[in-house]
Every structure is written in structure tokens, then in C-alpha cells.
Amino acid sequence: MDGRDLVRSVRSFGTVQGLRAARSAWRQRRTDARELPKRGAERARVPGPVTGAEPLPGGGILRFARSELRIRVTAGGTVFWGWDGAGPEPSYALADGPPDPDPRAELEPDKDGGWRVVSERVTVEVSRKGAVEIRTPGGVVLRRDLPPRWWEPVRGGPARWVQRTEVPADARFFGLGGRASGPRLRGGTYRLWNTDPRGTFGPGDDPLYINMPVQLVVADAGTHLAFHDNSWDGRVTLHEGEEGAGSGHDRPGTSEVRMDGGPLRCWVVVGTPARVLAGWTQLTGAPALPPAWALGPQHARWGFGSEREVRRIVAGYRDRELPLSAVHLDIDHYDAHQVFTVDRERFPDLPGMAKDLREDGVRLVSIVDPAVKAERGNAVYDSGSAAGAFVRDPRGREVRGVVWPGECVYPDFTDPAVRQWWGELYEERLAQGFSGVWHDMNEPVSFSPFGDMTLPRSARHALEGRGGDHREAHNVYGLAMAQSGYEGLRRLRPEERPFLFSRSGWAGMQRYGGTWSGDVSTGWPGLRASLSLVLGLGLCGVPYSGPDVGGFDGSPSPELYLRWFQLGARLPLFRTHAAIDAGRREPWEFGPEVLAHAKAALDERERLRPYFVTLAHLARLTGAPYVRPLWWSSPEDRVLRDCEDAFLLGDALLVAPVLESGTDRRAVRLPRGRWYDTATGQAYDGPGQVLVDAPLSRIPVLARGGAVIPVRGADGGIELEVWAPAERRGGGGLVVPDLGDGWEEAEVERYTSRLVDGRVVVKQVKGNRSGPPRWRVRVRGLGARA
């Protein structure tokens, strides 16, 4: 939500709501000043020299003069290390507990008084002073974590710490959650604190709603992912390296992680990008599989205003033969913005409208905010207060903030009993006819004129029974809310897969659904930031995401809207959305030319629906994101590592969106192999760069030679679109048929393609056998020359 108008009123104290927000923020600051201990004098500490070792399965414990280090290599080759007794648990990130250790990996003495653990996929070396090196089986260094440093308050309290890491000079950094300035993260400092930016954002704004201590590092030596499992406030400072010229020395790239408290522990996954994401998914959980309808076009607006307007918009899509899968209702459909209510004057028959829309193939999706109006007689507040469900301060009083309904309280989603209670409340949403939910304002937000729009850091949380305060709970609040909503929906409607996406979250949030860009600014920089966010989140294990098409604020020009629309049609979550005062986002509002081109993008999205369904299943099975950087299959290609204006959609398609005004041709960097312009059929051979047409009617999309792509045929069934392989080369693809929105396990079908005597031969592979394809085949690109 865009809180700019409210913030202005807070600053000027011009409204009752503004006065409440100022009073609440002042009260929170005073509580923190009173309840949080002053750090005072601190004592610095480093591990010191190694004094002994205790072998354990997969590794062991190394004891140093002033600390100890636990090392474990898992059966899959993932490395865990933790200082000061930190183990893999407790953790909000891990899906099913830590993986089993590799029984063949043993802790053994190394040179110069150090120790090492050797496994099939990775070698870990620890120096006698506590530096940890991760090496390939061939001995090439992927990362070197220097001995850490702690600062401990003399009077007691959590220690803050810093961990410095060196990576190869040619390495590039990616990840850290949702970053508007990526996907490649250049030198700079990035904060790890989930934040509502208090208005719209662009590429220069940081932090945003989803921040994860997850770095993906790509270098000639190999790819690895490092995850510092710590949810406290922190900062990551990155410096890209520089290779020496002539007789000069390489300057390694560096990463410095600073945390205000919490455990110092890390997981490292090594391998190809595909293997790294598969290992990360095994560790943190498979992505939730969205229902098939959620892969279609969706429309939202803050300010539909009435049931009549919603019906008018849906009729507008239908009358113009524009595909539409869902309509999202924002907070304006609630009664005075109170969650789990309905404004009966403006929406007199919400279940009836939902039923009518569903008969037309359109689902309703409801916004759900965590803030509950603190008012007796509000059923949600009364039941939650009786159950002790809300976050409290150190003196046992309910913490109150100001959000859209007014003075509010906040459920403590780090308490399993509260998650159960909140999850049951979604029964009301289902009874109103909603088919899914989107969580908003769940960083969580409390309006404030003083900058930090969140709960007091001294607020108490259950943290699964361990107890703690908001300093540890803040970043996992949205994740725990998503868990509550997802599990509640699954209990209430067990025959259907839940549909849920969340503005805030943390590592592992993919288990419960996806996310969206939040309030991205309207403008060409916002369009570029949209792509950055989707790519970066996918590399952190969150494959289902997308932007507010057209931007959240302001009025996009017809050209900007169309280019955003064309990009959105190739992203997993395809949703138009806008603020209450930002104008409309319906395609017909931008003139007949934009409408015609937007319809073409919508029709192509629908034609590719079977491909999106396949990508969704493959993301669940392998962790591979739908949207991938161009270097995904060629991480050794340094030029591709630096390419940020195009992406791969699965393995088969390369999408080159138009990100600048007035563009009708653009350069496209190609990975190796043959590629076909899907509009013209022109063939190109990579690696290299080509110049392709990008008229207003379309953005460049290229298909990989040999690709077998499931598309929707004229009869509505699956058809295999096969792009001719180059001479003496083959190709293939995977197909996962849509079996509905239930839990039935889908079968992955594998197909191969080859060029034989001038003909493209396509076969379905089953085990060691192959046969004719199950689906109708249409060959494209045959006879085209590069």
C-alpha cells in the first residue's frame, strides 16, 4: 500500500489518524528506550588458535581458544558451519530439519595445524586460526571465510558479529532477496531488514519488503550459494574483485556480513546453477504449486469501489475477448478496512458475485493484512485477545500501532497456536467466494512519522516457544504469516491447492506461495526494477513472482504501459495493479492500438499456459525458477553474467523486453546454440550478440533450436511446438499436463528432437524406450538459416 498521503497527515498532524500514528510511534520509541538494554562498553573477540577437535558424522567440532566451530557436510554435498555452538536448528528456513550427514566424510588433520573434511562434491578446509575454505573436488577455492569477530556487551546481551569472505576475482554476486538494483549486485551495502519503503520505489531504493541473507556467487571456478541463517537486522557489503593485468595480482571479491545479534552459522551449496537451486530447495522446501488458473492474467486495483465496478471490469475483458483468470480485491472492499469483513453497502452480495464470475472462469482473490483493529466488538480482536494471540511488550501489554483500520494489534505468528487460530479465520474468506489470498503490510507495518514503520524492537514474540523479541522475529514475521494462511487454507479446503502470495517473507517462503513486487514506481526505471526483482527472487528459491504491471503510482504513458504489459505476460505472476489515485490499468484505457497489442500479449500468454504449468511443476520438483538469468546454463560465460536486460523463460525461450522509451530495435545477447526469432522465424547462432526488431506490437522472444514446447492448440488441448535443431544436434523438452487444482501427482513427460535427413523427428522417451509423441506436433524453423 502507498502510505504517502497518510504519512503527510502524520507529519502535519492534520488528521485523527495522523495524531494516532504519531502517538503510537512515540510510545514505541519510548518503550524501546526503556526496555532494550544499552550496549555500553563492548569486548571484541576472535576465535584464537585451534586447541582440539572432535570428529562427528560428516565432520566434527573444532575447538579454538575463545570459540568453537561445528562443521558438517551432508550426504548431498551441502556444507554447514556454525560458531559458538550454533547448530542447524532452530531455524525458520529449513523445511524438514537438517539433512543427514555424509557418512563417508570425515574430519582429518590438514597442513599447518588446520583440519579438513573431504567429500565427493566439496572439500572444506579450516585453518588453525579459524578461516573456512570451500573448495571444489579439484582443489579450486570457491570462497574463503576469514576468522569472524564478535563484539560482546560487557554487561551482557546479544553479541554482534562480522564475517568477511573472499571470492574469486571474476565472481559476480546475486540474490539477497528482492533487490531493485540487481539482479547482479554491484559493490555497495545492502540492509537485511524487511521494510515498507513508505511509498513507491525504484532501482536506487534499498531495503525493500523481502531481504534474505542468501548470496549466489557465480565465477569461473564454479557456482555456490551461501546462506547465513540469521534473521536479525544486518548489512551485507559487497565488493567485486579485479583481475590483475600483466604481472599484477588479482584482487579478490569480498563480502562482509554484519549482524546485530543472533547465531553465526552458514549453509553453502555448490555445483552448477541448477544443482545449487536443487540443493537449496531440498534444504528449505519445495515451492508451493500454484493452481493452474493462477498462471493466467490477473487484474487488481486499489479502489474498485463497488461490486458494480468489478462486474463492469470483468465484462470489459469478456466483451473485448481478453483472457482473464482472476480479479483481486484490495482493502476498499472491507468494512472500514477491518480484515475478514465486507462493506455490505458497496458489495451487497459478494458470494453471489464470486459465483457468477467463477462461472465465467474468473476467480476472486482477497487481500489480507495482519493488523487487527483494536476495538471491543470486533470479532477478530475479541477472539484473538481472549486467546492471547497478539504481540505484547515486555510488561505484558498488547503492542499497538496504526494501520488502515486505525489503532491495531498484531498476531504473533511465531506462536504455533496463533498460526492455528489465524488460519481458521480464512474460512470467512472462502465463504465469501474467494479462491486465494494475497498478504500485504506484513513486514509488519505500523505507520510512523519517524522513519521506521514497524513494531518496537522490544516487542515480545513466542518464537516457537523459545521466546525472544522483535529484533529476531521481524524478518520472519511475513514468512510465519504465510505459513499460517497456507496451512489454514489447506485444512479448510483440502481438495484444492491453496493460492497465496505475500509482500514480505524470508528464506523458505516459497513453501507457502510466491510474492509480487510491491509498490514499484511508475516509470521506465520501475519497469527495469520489476525484472530485477523477479530474477533475484528466483535465485533465492522463490520462483513465483511478478510486478504491478504499469507501476503502482502515477499514470504510465501508453508506450510504457504496453512494454510493461508485454514483459508481465512472460513472468510467472501476471497482474495489473495500481493505487487508488493512479488511474486505471485496463488495456482499453490506453487507446485502440495499445488494446490490440495487449490482446496479442494476452493471447500468447494463454497459448503458452501449458508451458507455464510445466515450469511450475518443474520448479516444485527441481527448484529451478521459471525466469532464469541468461548465464543459467553457461555460468562460465562472463559476458552473460553481466547481461541484465533479458532472461530465459525455462530452457526453451529467451525473452528480451524493451526497457527504454522509443525503442523499436534492440541488441540481444545469445547463449551458445541456435536461436529463432519466434515472430519472424529468423535463425541466429550463439554465443554472440544480434540486433532484432522490437516494434511496439511485440517484444523479442527467441526459441532455442531443438526445443519442444507445450502450447495450447486450436482445440484447447496440448500441442508440441518444436523448433528445428541445428545440423548434427538434438534437442528436447519436458511436458507436465495440467491435472487440475488438486494434489494428484503429475507425470513428467520427456521428449527428444533430432534432425534426420532434413526432417525433424520427435520422440517420447519412457525409461529406456522411445515412441511416437502423445500430442500433436507442429515443427517451426525448418529450413531457416542463420
CSV table of N, CA and C in Angstrom, one decimal, residues 96 229 361 428 449 488 691:
chain,number,residue,atom,x,y,z
A,96,ASP,N,12.4,-29.5,6.7
A,96,ASP,CA,12.2,-30.7,7.4
A,96,ASP,C,13.3,-31.0,8.3
A,229,ASP,N,22.1,-18.2,8.2
A,229,ASP,CA,20.8,-18.5,8.8
A,229,ASP,C,20.7,-17.6,10.1
A,361,GLY,N,-15.2,-18.3,-15.5
A,361,GLY,CA,-13.8,-18.6,-15.5
A,361,GLY,C,-12.9,-17.6,-14.8
A,428,GLU,N,-13.9,-17.5,6.7
A,428,GLU,CA,-14.8,-16.4,6.3
A,428,GLU,C,-14.5,-16.0,4.8
A,449,PRO,N,5.7,8.7,11.7
A,449,PRO,CA,6.4,9.9,11.1
A,449,PRO,C,7.9,9.9,11.3
A,488,GLY,N,-3.8,-23.0,7.0
A,488,GLY,CA,-5.2,-22.8,7.2
A,488,GLY,C,-6.1,-23.1,6.0
A,691,LEU,N,21.1,-8.0,-33.4
A,691,LEU,CA,20.2,-6.9,-33.4
A,691,LEU,C,18.8,-7.4,-34.0
